[in-house]
mmCIF file of C-alpha atoms in Angstrom:
data_model
loop_
_atom_site.group_PDB
_atom_site.id
_atom_site.type_symbol
_atom_site.label_atom_id
_atom_site.label_comp_id
_atom_site.label_asym_id
_atom_site.label_seq_id
_atom_site.Cartn_x
_atom_site.Cartn_y
_atom_site.Cartn_z
ATOM 1 C CA UNK A 1 -17.905 6.136 -79.195
ATOM 2 C CA UNK A 2 -21.286 4.325 -78.605
ATOM 3 C CA UNK A 3 -22.348 4.334 -75.061
ATOM 4 C CA UNK A 4 -21.693 0.848 -73.388
ATOM 5 C CA UNK A 5 -22.006 -0.976 -70.107
ATOM 6 C CA UNK A 6 -19.781 -3.274 -68.361
ATOM 7 C CA UNK A 7 -20.873 -6.956 -68.275
ATOM 8 C CA UNK A 8 -22.739 -8.412 -65.513
ATOM 9 C CA UNK A 9 -25.178 -11.220 -64.389
ATOM 10 C CA UNK A 10 -27.261 -12.670 -67.125
ATOM 11 C CA UNK A 11 -29.983 -13.999 -64.819
ATOM 12 C CA UNK A 12 -33.342 -11.965 -64.965
ATOM 13 C CA UNK A 13 -33.519 -8.743 -63.251
ATOM 14 C CA UNK A 14 -36.219 -10.128 -60.872
ATOM 15 C CA UNK A 15 -33.799 -12.775 -59.542
ATOM 16 C CA UNK A 16 -30.943 -10.214 -59.279
ATOM 17 C CA UNK A 17 -33.121 -7.879 -57.028
ATOM 18 C CA UNK A 18 -34.200 -11.012 -54.888
ATOM 19 C CA UNK A 19 -30.551 -12.025 -54.313
ATOM 20 C CA UNK A 20 -29.624 -8.460 -53.464
ATOM 21 C CA UNK A 21 -32.570 -8.103 -50.958
ATOM 22 C CA UNK A 22 -31.912 -11.613 -49.314
ATOM 23 C CA UNK A 23 -28.058 -12.038 -49.395
ATOM 24 C CA UNK A 24 -26.462 -8.793 -50.339
ATOM 25 C CA UNK A 25 -22.937 -9.642 -49.491
ATOM 26 C CA UNK A 26 -22.966 -12.911 -51.212
ATOM 27 C CA UNK A 27 -24.349 -11.297 -54.336
ATOM 28 C CA UNK A 28 -21.718 -8.404 -54.414
ATOM 29 C CA UNK A 29 -18.824 -10.982 -53.484
ATOM 30 C CA UNK A 30 -19.811 -13.524 -56.117
ATOM 31 C CA UNK A 31 -20.546 -11.083 -58.796
ATOM 32 C CA UNK A 32 -17.119 -9.363 -58.447
ATOM 33 C CA UNK A 33 -15.389 -12.851 -58.416
ATOM 34 C CA UNK A 34 -17.181 -13.472 -61.944
ATOM 35 C CA UNK A 35 -17.010 -9.964 -63.539
ATOM 36 C CA UNK A 36 -14.070 -8.139 -61.805
ATOM 37 C CA UNK A 37 -14.000 -4.614 -60.356
ATOM 38 C CA UNK A 38 -16.615 -2.960 -62.669
ATOM 39 C CA UNK A 39 -19.890 -4.822 -63.535
ATOM 40 C CA UNK A 40 -23.412 -3.952 -64.215
ATOM 41 C CA UNK A 41 -26.427 -5.305 -62.256
ATOM 42 C CA UNK A 42 -30.080 -5.029 -63.299
ATOM 43 C CA UNK A 43 -32.595 -4.809 -60.526
ATOM 44 C CA UNK A 44 -36.412 -5.328 -61.503
ATOM 45 C CA UNK A 45 -38.448 -2.290 -60.899
ATOM 46 C CA UNK A 46 -35.361 -0.195 -60.000
ATOM 47 C CA UNK A 47 -32.949 -0.039 -62.919
ATOM 48 C CA UNK A 48 -29.283 -0.645 -63.842
ATOM 49 C CA UNK A 49 -26.352 0.024 -61.631
ATOM 50 C CA UNK A 50 -22.579 0.035 -62.533
ATOM 51 C CA UNK A 51 -20.747 -1.297 -59.363
ATOM 52 C CA UNK A 52 -17.053 -0.094 -59.066
ATOM 53 C CA UNK A 53 -14.520 -1.262 -56.537
ATOM 54 C CA UNK A 54 -11.214 -0.042 -57.844
ATOM 55 C CA UNK A 55 -10.063 2.826 -55.740
ATOM 56 C CA UNK A 56 -8.643 4.845 -58.799
ATOM 57 C CA UNK A 57 -11.824 4.456 -60.633
ATOM 58 C CA UNK A 58 -13.761 5.440 -57.431
ATOM 59 C CA UNK A 59 -11.371 8.572 -57.214
ATOM 60 C CA UNK A 60 -12.471 9.536 -60.891
ATOM 61 C CA UNK A 61 -15.906 9.381 -59.720
ATOM 62 C CA UNK A 62 -15.845 11.308 -56.451
ATOM 63 C CA UNK A 63 -13.851 14.086 -58.112
ATOM 64 C CA UNK A 64 -16.174 14.370 -61.295
ATOM 65 C CA UNK A 65 -18.066 17.935 -61.258
ATOM 66 C CA UNK A 66 -21.736 17.753 -60.071
ATOM 67 C CA UNK A 67 -22.968 18.747 -63.516
ATOM 68 C CA UNK A 68 -21.665 15.371 -64.668
ATOM 69 C CA UNK A 69 -22.486 13.159 -61.799
ATOM 70 C CA UNK A 70 -24.983 13.850 -59.116
ATOM 71 C CA UNK A 71 -25.168 12.204 -55.745
ATOM 72 C CA UNK A 72 -28.308 13.650 -54.457
ATOM 73 C CA UNK A 73 -30.218 12.476 -57.340
ATOM 74 C CA UNK A 74 -28.987 9.008 -56.618
ATOM 75 C CA UNK A 75 -30.311 9.147 -53.174
ATOM 76 C CA UNK A 76 -33.948 9.000 -54.340
ATOM 77 C CA UNK A 77 -34.625 5.931 -52.245
ATOM 78 C CA UNK A 78 -34.376 7.918 -49.113
ATOM 79 C CA UNK A 79 -37.000 10.320 -50.139
ATOM 80 C CA UNK A 80 -39.837 8.535 -48.062
ATOM 81 C CA UNK A 81 -37.801 8.859 -44.937
ATOM 82 C CA UNK A 82 -35.920 12.216 -45.319
ATOM 83 C CA UNK A 83 -37.953 14.129 -47.821
ATOM 84 C CA UNK A 84 -36.565 16.063 -50.906
ATOM 85 C CA UNK A 85 -34.936 19.038 -49.394
ATOM 86 C CA UNK A 86 -32.246 17.583 -46.987
ATOM 87 C CA UNK A 87 -28.482 17.880 -47.665
ATOM 88 C CA UNK A 88 -28.264 14.314 -48.865
ATOM 89 C CA UNK A 89 -30.737 14.896 -51.592
ATOM 90 C CA UNK A 90 -29.384 18.187 -52.802
ATOM 91 C CA UNK A 91 -26.733 18.701 -55.687
ATOM 92 C CA UNK A 92 -24.468 21.223 -56.924
ATOM 93 C CA UNK A 93 -24.150 24.895 -55.473
ATOM 94 C CA UNK A 94 -27.433 24.143 -53.533
ATOM 95 C CA UNK A 95 -25.900 21.166 -51.787
ATOM 96 C CA UNK A 96 -22.581 23.017 -50.826
ATOM 97 C CA UNK A 97 -24.456 25.942 -49.396
ATOM 98 C CA UNK A 98 -26.306 23.670 -47.092
ATOM 99 C CA UNK A 99 -23.392 21.646 -46.314
ATOM 100 C CA UNK A 100 -21.528 24.793 -44.955
ATOM 101 C CA UNK A 101 -24.467 25.535 -42.762
ATOM 102 C CA UNK A 102 -24.458 21.913 -41.283
ATOM 103 C CA UNK A 103 -20.824 21.490 -40.859
ATOM 104 C CA UNK A 104 -19.677 23.612 -37.877
ATOM 105 C CA UNK A 105 -21.448 21.887 -35.017
ATOM 106 C CA UNK A 106 -19.922 18.561 -36.064
ATOM 107 C CA UNK A 107 -16.122 19.502 -36.243
ATOM 108 C CA UNK A 108 -13.293 21.200 -34.363
ATOM 109 C CA UNK A 109 -13.513 22.505 -30.809
ATOM 110 C CA UNK A 110 -17.253 22.359 -30.773
ATOM 111 C CA UNK A 111 -17.049 18.735 -31.305
ATOM 112 C CA UNK A 112 -14.695 18.009 -28.589
ATOM 113 C CA UNK A 113 -17.208 19.618 -26.147
ATOM 114 C CA UNK A 114 -19.318 16.721 -26.814
ATOM 115 C CA UNK A 115 -16.898 14.101 -25.424
ATOM 116 C CA UNK A 116 -18.101 14.275 -21.714
ATOM 117 C CA UNK A 117 -21.716 14.069 -22.905
ATOM 118 C CA UNK A 118 -21.021 11.132 -24.933
ATOM 119 C CA UNK A 119 -19.652 9.222 -21.933
ATOM 120 C CA UNK A 120 -22.539 10.476 -19.526
ATOM 121 C CA UNK A 121 -25.273 9.247 -21.605
ATOM 122 C CA UNK A 122 -23.474 5.905 -22.371
ATOM 123 C CA UNK A 123 -23.075 5.220 -18.454
ATOM 124 C CA UNK A 124 -26.835 6.208 -17.924
ATOM 125 C CA UNK A 125 -27.792 3.616 -20.434
ATOM 126 C CA UNK A 126 -25.451 0.866 -19.310
ATOM 127 C CA UNK A 127 -26.905 1.143 -16.029
ATOM 128 C CA UNK A 128 -30.221 -0.196 -17.200
ATOM 129 C CA UNK A 129 -28.658 -3.204 -19.155
ATOM 130 C CA UNK A 130 -29.508 -6.725 -18.003
ATOM 131 C CA UNK A 131 -26.725 -8.501 -16.092
ATOM 132 C CA UNK A 132 -25.886 -12.148 -16.453
ATOM 133 C CA UNK A 133 -28.388 -12.984 -19.350
ATOM 134 C CA UNK A 134 -28.303 -12.526 -23.081
ATOM 135 C CA UNK A 135 -29.559 -9.499 -24.753
ATOM 136 C CA UNK A 136 -29.087 -7.812 -28.231
ATOM 137 C CA UNK A 137 -26.758 -5.078 -28.038
ATOM 138 C CA UNK A 138 -27.866 -3.184 -31.258
ATOM 139 C CA UNK A 139 -31.103 -1.869 -29.819
ATOM 140 C CA UNK A 140 -29.154 -0.679 -26.709
ATOM 141 C CA UNK A 141 -26.712 1.063 -28.827
ATOM 142 C CA UNK A 142 -29.664 2.752 -30.843
ATOM 143 C CA UNK A 143 -30.884 4.093 -27.512
ATOM 144 C CA UNK A 144 -27.539 5.641 -26.853
ATOM 145 C CA UNK A 145 -26.883 7.057 -30.319
ATOM 146 C CA UNK A 146 -30.461 8.631 -30.586
ATOM 147 C CA UNK A 147 -30.263 10.192 -27.360
ATOM 148 C CA UNK A 148 -26.729 11.625 -28.265
ATOM 149 C CA UNK A 149 -27.784 13.045 -31.618
ATOM 150 C CA UNK A 150 -31.091 14.397 -30.176
ATOM 151 C CA UNK A 151 -29.134 16.395 -27.431
ATOM 152 C CA UNK A 152 -26.946 17.855 -30.003
ATOM 153 C CA UNK A 153 -29.742 18.785 -32.265
ATOM 154 C CA UNK A 154 -32.366 19.945 -29.813
ATOM 155 C CA UNK A 155 -29.993 20.946 -26.873
ATOM 156 C CA UNK A 156 -29.201 19.354 -23.490
ATOM 157 C CA UNK A 157 -31.635 21.697 -21.691
ATOM 158 C CA UNK A 158 -34.652 20.705 -23.863
ATOM 159 C CA UNK A 159 -37.630 19.415 -21.890
ATOM 160 C CA UNK A 160 -37.150 15.620 -21.283
ATOM 161 C CA UNK A 161 -40.858 14.721 -22.172
ATOM 162 C CA UNK A 162 -40.574 16.594 -25.626
ATOM 163 C CA UNK A 163 -37.407 14.827 -26.390
ATOM 164 C CA UNK A 164 -38.926 11.424 -25.126
ATOM 165 C CA UNK A 165 -41.833 12.006 -27.473
ATOM 166 C CA UNK A 166 -39.891 12.553 -30.533
ATOM 167 C CA UNK A 167 -37.230 9.754 -29.608
ATOM 168 C CA UNK A 168 -40.214 7.328 -29.383
ATOM 169 C CA UNK A 169 -41.639 8.427 -32.626
ATOM 170 C CA UNK A 170 -38.036 8.141 -34.267
ATOM 171 C CA UNK A 171 -37.582 4.546 -32.960
ATOM 172 C CA UNK A 172 -40.866 3.517 -34.339
ATOM 173 C CA UNK A 173 -39.920 4.935 -37.586
ATOM 174 C CA UNK A 174 -36.739 3.238 -37.780
ATOM 175 C CA UNK A 175 -38.396 0.062 -37.015
ATOM 176 C CA UNK A 176 -40.915 0.630 -39.663
ATOM 177 C CA UNK A 177 -38.270 1.411 -42.245
ATOM 178 C CA UNK A 178 -36.657 -1.990 -41.558
ATOM 179 C CA UNK A 179 -39.508 -3.879 -43.028
ATOM 180 C CA UNK A 180 -37.862 -6.013 -45.752
ATOM 181 C CA UNK A 181 -41.024 -6.052 -47.832
ATOM 182 C CA UNK A 182 -40.761 -2.343 -48.057
ATOM 183 C CA UNK A 183 -37.528 -2.826 -49.990
ATOM 184 C CA UNK A 184 -39.366 -4.891 -52.836
ATOM 185 C CA UNK A 185 -39.620 -2.296 -55.585
ATOM 186 C CA UNK A 186 -43.256 -2.959 -56.394
ATOM 187 C CA UNK A 187 -44.203 -2.539 -52.821
ATOM 188 C CA UNK A 188 -42.691 0.821 -52.350
ATOM 189 C CA UNK A 189 -46.130 2.542 -53.205
ATOM 190 C CA UNK A 190 -48.623 3.421 -50.444
ATOM 191 C CA UNK A 191 -51.499 0.993 -50.982
ATOM 192 C CA UNK A 192 -53.310 1.797 -47.846
ATOM 193 C CA UNK A 193 -52.727 1.581 -44.033
ATOM 194 C CA UNK A 194 -51.777 -2.148 -43.984
ATOM 195 C CA UNK A 195 -49.329 -2.006 -46.865
ATOM 196 C CA UNK A 196 -45.705 -1.756 -45.807
ATOM 197 C CA UNK A 197 -45.262 1.738 -47.120
ATOM 198 C CA UNK A 198 -48.643 2.822 -45.652
ATOM 199 C CA UNK A 199 -47.651 1.597 -42.193
ATOM 200 C CA UNK A 200 -44.383 3.499 -42.708
ATOM 201 C CA UNK A 201 -46.136 6.696 -43.800
ATOM 202 C CA UNK A 202 -48.412 6.682 -40.801
ATOM 203 C CA UNK A 203 -45.524 6.760 -38.409
ATOM 204 C CA UNK A 204 -43.704 9.293 -40.414
ATOM 205 C CA UNK A 205 -46.517 11.686 -40.188
ATOM 206 C CA UNK A 206 -46.301 11.304 -36.283
ATOM 207 C CA UNK A 207 -42.526 12.270 -36.556
ATOM 208 C CA UNK A 208 -43.470 15.204 -38.730
ATOM 209 C CA UNK A 209 -46.073 16.622 -36.549
ATOM 210 C CA UNK A 210 -43.770 16.523 -33.677
ATOM 211 C CA UNK A 211 -40.974 18.299 -35.667
ATOM 212 C CA UNK A 212 -43.226 21.072 -37.082
ATOM 213 C CA UNK A 213 -44.540 21.635 -33.514
ATOM 214 C CA UNK A 214 -41.175 22.098 -32.294
ATOM 215 C CA UNK A 215 -40.398 24.319 -35.102
ATOM 216 C CA UNK A 216 -43.261 26.661 -34.346
ATOM 217 C CA UNK A 217 -42.790 26.465 -30.548
ATOM 218 C CA UNK A 218 -39.132 27.526 -30.771
ATOM 219 C CA UNK A 219 -40.072 30.533 -33.126
ATOM 220 C CA UNK A 220 -42.604 31.720 -30.868
ATOM 221 C CA UNK A 221 -40.202 31.373 -27.729
ATOM 222 C CA UNK A 222 -37.470 33.352 -29.418
ATOM 223 C CA UNK A 223 -33.968 33.668 -28.108
ATOM 224 C CA UNK A 224 -32.575 31.564 -30.818
ATOM 225 C CA UNK A 225 -29.261 33.484 -31.119
ATOM 226 C CA UNK A 226 -28.572 32.590 -27.359
ATOM 227 C CA UNK A 227 -28.656 28.905 -28.013
ATOM 228 C CA UNK A 228 -26.028 26.602 -29.420
ATOM 229 C CA UNK A 229 -28.017 23.619 -30.344
ATOM 230 C CA UNK A 230 -28.280 22.700 -34.127
ATOM 231 C CA UNK A 231 -32.137 22.968 -34.105
ATOM 232 C CA UNK A 232 -31.915 26.824 -33.119
ATOM 233 C CA UNK A 233 -29.028 27.290 -35.470
ATOM 234 C CA UNK A 234 -30.897 26.184 -38.414
ATOM 235 C CA UNK A 235 -34.071 28.106 -37.504
ATOM 236 C CA UNK A 236 -32.201 31.402 -37.979
ATOM 237 C CA UNK A 237 -31.478 30.618 -41.529
ATOM 238 C CA UNK A 238 -33.669 31.309 -44.576
ATOM 239 C CA UNK A 239 -34.779 27.753 -44.797
ATOM 240 C CA UNK A 240 -38.427 27.068 -45.167
ATOM 241 C CA UNK A 241 -40.204 24.879 -42.557
ATOM 242 C CA UNK A 242 -40.317 21.992 -45.197
ATOM 243 C CA UNK A 243 -36.475 22.347 -45.780
ATOM 244 C CA UNK A 244 -35.925 22.413 -41.870
ATOM 245 C CA UNK A 245 -38.081 19.274 -41.403
ATOM 246 C CA UNK A 246 -36.185 17.346 -44.179
ATOM 247 C CA UNK A 247 -32.735 18.627 -42.686
ATOM 248 C CA UNK A 248 -33.703 17.674 -39.251
ATOM 249 C CA UNK A 249 -34.822 14.147 -40.386
ATOM 250 C CA UNK A 250 -31.550 13.924 -42.335
ATOM 251 C CA UNK A 251 -29.366 14.601 -39.261
ATOM 252 C CA UNK A 252 -31.379 12.655 -36.848
ATOM 253 C CA UNK A 253 -31.552 9.562 -39.063
ATOM 254 C CA UNK A 254 -27.964 9.762 -40.574
ATOM 255 C CA UNK A 255 -26.829 10.921 -37.078
ATOM 256 C CA UNK A 256 -27.610 7.573 -35.327
ATOM 257 C CA UNK A 257 -28.646 4.677 -37.510
ATOM 258 C CA UNK A 258 -25.382 3.791 -39.029
ATOM 259 C CA UNK A 259 -23.531 4.633 -35.933
ATOM 260 C CA UNK A 260 -25.731 2.273 -34.002
ATOM 261 C CA UNK A 261 -25.005 -0.485 -36.557
ATOM 262 C CA UNK A 262 -21.241 0.115 -36.501
ATOM 263 C CA UNK A 263 -21.090 -0.143 -32.728
ATOM 264 C CA UNK A 264 -22.980 -3.430 -32.789
ATOM 265 C CA UNK A 265 -20.389 -4.659 -35.282
ATOM 266 C CA UNK A 266 -17.593 -3.430 -33.421
ATOM 267 C CA UNK A 267 -18.515 -5.402 -30.199
ATOM 268 C CA UNK A 268 -19.559 -8.375 -32.064
ATOM 269 C CA UNK A 269 -16.173 -8.480 -33.740
ATOM 270 C CA UNK A 270 -14.086 -7.517 -30.635
ATOM 271 C CA UNK A 271 -15.589 -10.259 -28.336
ATOM 272 C CA UNK A 272 -14.536 -12.983 -30.579
ATOM 273 C CA UNK A 273 -10.874 -11.989 -30.422
ATOM 274 C CA UNK A 274 -9.264 -12.491 -26.949
ATOM 275 C CA UNK A 275 -7.676 -9.397 -25.319
ATOM 276 C CA UNK A 276 -9.021 -6.900 -27.942
ATOM 277 C CA UNK A 277 -12.220 -5.686 -25.761
ATOM 278 C CA UNK A 278 -10.187 -5.233 -22.570
ATOM 279 C CA UNK A 279 -7.431 -3.057 -24.547
ATOM 280 C CA UNK A 280 -10.272 -0.425 -25.052
ATOM 281 C CA UNK A 281 -9.938 0.518 -21.438
ATOM 282 C CA UNK A 282 -6.522 1.872 -21.422
ATOM 283 C CA UNK A 283 -5.578 2.618 -24.978
ATOM 284 C CA UNK A 284 -7.505 5.408 -26.853
ATOM 285 C CA UNK A 285 -5.568 4.720 -29.984
ATOM 286 C CA UNK A 286 -6.745 1.350 -29.994
ATOM 287 C CA UNK A 287 -10.186 2.305 -29.823
ATOM 288 C CA UNK A 288 -9.746 4.625 -32.789
ATOM 289 C CA UNK A 289 -8.165 1.827 -34.626
ATOM 290 C CA UNK A 290 -10.953 -0.307 -33.768
ATOM 291 C CA UNK A 291 -13.394 2.144 -35.108
ATOM 292 C CA UNK A 292 -11.572 2.359 -38.510
ATOM 293 C CA UNK A 293 -11.224 -1.569 -38.849
ATOM 294 C CA UNK A 294 -14.966 -2.068 -37.947
ATOM 295 C CA UNK A 295 -16.069 0.412 -40.548
ATOM 296 C CA UNK A 296 -13.828 -1.316 -43.129
ATOM 297 C CA UNK A 297 -14.915 -4.774 -42.504
ATOM 298 C CA UNK A 298 -18.398 -4.099 -41.581
ATOM 299 C CA UNK A 299 -19.448 -0.842 -43.346
ATOM 300 C CA UNK A 300 -23.141 -0.121 -42.378
ATOM 301 C CA UNK A 301 -23.833 1.105 -45.946
ATOM 302 C CA UNK A 302 -22.490 -1.221 -48.778
ATOM 303 C CA UNK A 303 -22.574 1.363 -51.571
ATOM 304 C CA UNK A 304 -23.161 4.989 -52.551
ATOM 305 C CA UNK A 305 -24.590 6.240 -56.001
ATOM 306 C CA UNK A 306 -24.081 8.928 -58.592
ATOM 307 C CA UNK A 307 -26.443 9.382 -61.462
ATOM 308 C CA UNK A 308 -24.767 10.180 -64.869
ATOM 309 C CA UNK A 309 -25.882 13.597 -66.176
ATOM 310 C CA UNK A 310 -23.387 13.739 -69.209
ATOM 311 C CA UNK A 311 -21.730 10.783 -70.666
ATOM 312 C CA UNK A 312 -18.894 9.549 -68.600
ATOM 313 C CA UNK A 313 -15.724 7.735 -69.581
ATOM 314 C CA UNK A 314 -14.775 5.062 -67.049
ATOM 315 C CA UNK A 315 -12.474 2.044 -67.341
ATOM 316 C CA UNK A 316 -12.757 2.040 -71.253
ATOM 317 C CA UNK A 317 -16.548 2.331 -71.146
ATOM 318 C CA UNK A 318 -18.770 5.213 -71.990
ATOM 319 C CA UNK A 319 -21.513 5.256 -69.257
ATOM 320 C CA UNK A 320 -24.494 7.038 -70.786
ATOM 321 C CA UNK A 321 -26.592 9.749 -69.423
ATOM 322 C CA UNK A 322 -29.254 8.357 -66.958
ATOM 323 C CA UNK A 323 -27.246 5.294 -65.797
ATOM 324 C CA UNK A 324 -26.241 5.026 -62.158
ATOM 325 C CA UNK A 325 -22.587 4.651 -61.088
ATOM 326 C CA UNK A 326 -22.342 2.796 -57.723
ATOM 327 C CA UNK A 327 -18.981 2.941 -55.906
ATOM 328 C CA UNK A 328 -19.259 -0.307 -53.805
ATOM 329 C CA UNK A 329 -17.747 0.338 -50.260
ATOM 330 C CA UNK A 330 -18.205 -3.365 -49.248
ATOM 331 C CA UNK A 331 -15.943 -4.632 -52.100
ATOM 332 C CA UNK A 332 -13.410 -1.912 -52.033
ATOM 333 C CA UNK A 333 -12.677 -2.592 -48.329
ATOM 334 C CA UNK A 334 -11.962 -6.174 -49.380
ATOM 335 C CA UNK A 335 -8.958 -5.500 -51.813
ATOM 336 C CA UNK A 336 -6.011 -7.466 -50.777
ATOM 337 C CA UNK A 337 -3.577 -4.999 -52.172
ATOM 338 C CA UNK A 338 -4.843 -2.290 -49.729
ATOM 339 C CA UNK A 339 -5.597 -4.628 -46.993
ATOM 340 C CA UNK A 340 -3.622 -7.861 -46.455
ATOM 341 C CA UNK A 341 -5.941 -10.688 -45.097
ATOM 342 C CA UNK A 342 -8.868 -8.478 -46.007
ATOM 343 C CA UNK A 343 -11.380 -10.820 -44.251
ATOM 344 C CA UNK A 344 -9.673 -10.780 -41.047
ATOM 345 C CA UNK A 345 -10.519 -8.423 -38.150
ATOM 346 C CA UNK A 346 -7.209 -6.561 -37.541
ATOM 347 C CA UNK A 347 -7.471 -3.182 -35.924
ATOM 348 C CA UNK A 348 -3.688 -3.004 -35.560
ATOM 349 C CA UNK A 349 -3.534 -2.331 -39.277
ATOM 350 C CA UNK A 350 -4.604 1.158 -38.463
ATOM 351 C CA UNK A 351 -2.428 1.881 -35.542
ATOM 352 C CA UNK A 352 0.557 3.136 -37.612
ATOM 353 C CA UNK A 353 -1.249 4.149 -40.661
ATOM 354 C CA UNK A 354 -4.475 6.066 -41.337
ATOM 355 C CA UNK A 355 -7.056 4.963 -43.846
ATOM 356 C CA UNK A 356 -6.434 5.600 -47.403
ATOM 357 C CA UNK A 357 -8.682 8.128 -49.024
ATOM 358 C CA UNK A 358 -10.236 6.080 -51.938
ATOM 359 C CA UNK A 359 -9.615 2.595 -50.365
ATOM 360 C CA UNK A 360 -11.813 3.395 -47.160
ATOM 361 C CA UNK A 361 -15.055 4.736 -47.857
ATOM 362 C CA UNK A 362 -17.654 4.259 -45.054
ATOM 363 C CA UNK A 363 -18.379 8.196 -45.185
ATOM 364 C CA UNK A 364 -18.347 8.368 -48.880
ATOM 365 C CA UNK A 365 -15.848 10.636 -50.454
ATOM 366 C CA UNK A 366 -15.134 13.996 -52.299
ATOM 367 C CA UNK A 367 -17.540 16.965 -51.629
ATOM 368 C CA UNK A 368 -20.268 14.468 -50.685
ATOM 369 C CA UNK A 369 -18.170 12.993 -47.749
ATOM 370 C CA UNK A 370 -20.607 12.745 -44.679
ATOM 371 C CA UNK A 371 -20.427 16.020 -42.636
ATOM 372 C CA UNK A 372 -20.856 13.902 -39.488
ATOM 373 C CA UNK A 373 -17.818 11.522 -40.084
ATOM 374 C CA UNK A 374 -15.792 13.167 -37.310
ATOM 375 C CA UNK A 375 -18.722 13.215 -34.827
ATOM 376 C CA UNK A 376 -19.444 9.448 -35.504
ATOM 377 C CA UNK A 377 -15.689 8.482 -35.155
ATOM 378 C CA UNK A 378 -15.252 10.387 -31.724
ATOM 379 C CA UNK A 379 -18.829 9.172 -30.514
ATOM 380 C CA UNK A 380 -18.055 5.332 -31.382
ATOM 381 C CA UNK A 381 -14.725 5.850 -29.556
ATOM 382 C CA UNK A 382 -16.007 7.371 -26.522
ATOM 383 C CA UNK A 383 -19.055 5.069 -26.125
ATOM 384 C CA UNK A 384 -16.913 1.842 -26.729
ATOM 385 C CA UNK A 385 -14.430 2.859 -24.020
ATOM 386 C CA UNK A 386 -17.194 4.000 -21.693
ATOM 387 C CA UNK A 387 -18.739 0.468 -22.037
ATOM 388 C CA UNK A 388 -15.390 -1.443 -21.681
ATOM 389 C CA UNK A 389 -14.637 0.589 -18.453
ATOM 390 C CA UNK A 390 -18.070 -0.228 -17.105
ATOM 391 C CA UNK A 391 -18.891 -3.884 -17.763
ATOM 392 C CA UNK A 392 -17.396 -7.029 -18.842
ATOM 393 C CA UNK A 393 -19.099 -8.302 -22.086
ATOM 394 C CA UNK A 394 -18.971 -11.874 -23.560
ATOM 395 C CA UNK A 395 -20.774 -12.994 -26.836
ATOM 396 C CA UNK A 396 -23.963 -14.770 -25.916
ATOM 397 C CA UNK A 397 -23.689 -17.331 -28.764
ATOM 398 C CA UNK A 398 -20.611 -19.368 -29.881
ATOM 399 C CA UNK A 399 -21.032 -18.676 -33.668
ATOM 400 C CA UNK A 400 -20.116 -15.544 -35.192
ATOM 401 C CA UNK A 401 -23.199 -13.528 -36.401
ATOM 402 C CA UNK A 402 -23.961 -13.202 -40.029
ATOM 403 C CA UNK A 403 -24.790 -10.077 -42.096
ATOM 404 C CA UNK A 404 -28.480 -9.157 -41.859
ATOM 405 C CA UNK A 405 -30.513 -6.244 -43.105
ATOM 406 C CA UNK A 406 -31.839 -3.210 -41.102
ATOM 407 C CA UNK A 407 -33.423 -1.599 -44.074
ATOM 408 C CA UNK A 408 -30.524 -0.217 -46.234
ATOM 409 C CA UNK A 409 -27.786 -0.805 -43.580
ATOM 410 C CA UNK A 410 -26.101 -4.271 -43.153
ATOM 411 C CA UNK A 411 -26.187 -5.241 -39.452
ATOM 412 C CA UNK A 412 -25.539 -8.236 -37.146
ATOM 413 C CA UNK A 413 -28.183 -10.691 -37.835
ATOM 414 C CA UNK A 414 -28.958 -11.559 -34.361
ATOM 415 C CA UNK A 415 -28.447 -8.005 -33.034
ATOM 416 C CA UNK A 416 -25.069 -8.604 -31.598
ATOM 417 C CA UNK A 417 -26.108 -10.683 -28.660
ATOM 418 C CA UNK A 418 -24.096 -10.404 -25.383
ATOM 419 C CA UNK A 419 -23.981 -11.154 -21.911
ATOM 420 C CA UNK A 420 -22.863 -8.230 -19.561
ATOM 421 C CA UNK A 421 -21.490 -8.422 -15.954
ATOM 422 C CA UNK A 422 -20.299 -5.534 -13.621
ATOM 423 C CA UNK A 423 -16.471 -4.995 -13.706
ATOM 424 C CA UNK A 424 -15.227 -6.240 -10.180
#
């Protein structure tokens, strides 16, 4: 059978990529209405992508062997931030081996030990929030999630000044990575210190310098086998310094950026539905349901990718080697047969029934499912409950916030603006 591609928009690729950058959710929703659950888009300077939003077809993609479909290869846009040797960029046996190394600190009994630390850090940060005046919640969430992942990675007993130095650099890097100009394909190259990529790389070099210094300092200090932090654990493996740097960047970035965005969305949605926020204080199952529904309705990442390495049969099409399949999280989460009233924020839908494996994809799926999924869900649950127990929140603006971009994540456009008051 001759390789074929599903139909898709006929407008020029430069128009398609412009629409994707400017209004991604409108682009996805409109294209599915016109072409169905499988369609092809063409982005100038990037290539072709086959979007898929049928759960059964996504199952077929997620369960395909790595020699046929490769996720690491599809994550190439992350290379400037994460490097080429972190878990997200690896494939096959190499990926599975690295995954086994990373998984233990983020699961099971060890994960439960973080619960108290999550609440403690949240309370410390909340104490510094403004009272009685509007402020954007997303940057405040970023401060919490970054400190939490840094304590897990570097250890709670690490010198505060060293952690502060790295946290400042990581915050600057995240801000530099949010420049929309850097998403334009022909501006991804480094054209000098004042170009979007040039400015980004300058900040990244500062982060790299701190990370390499810490690698060297820990090795010289010794006693790694006496510590339980992720940094010391990975330093005892056979990974090269470059691999260590890329893995630490992967954990630090993946471990806070998407959670930051999801927490912002959780409060933006909760505060526009009377009674939902207050219920967080007394009902842990409700908090867990809010996490699931937030990640359904407002997934920070709208899609994942798989590069085809051997011709792949999908929905009657033969997708040729070299093409990219794109399971679309955003569209899959809006299927009415899986989620009645799919555009409504209804955490109660998850109180009696957990998420369906291939219809709820905020952490991807298959052997590539995010290793930090359980960590992120517990973190969100504890942080939300702690905030609700500490302060009353109200939306600062009457209108709901639209979806905006923070680099590759889809975040509240105004940063989830709220007004906080101490509970009485």
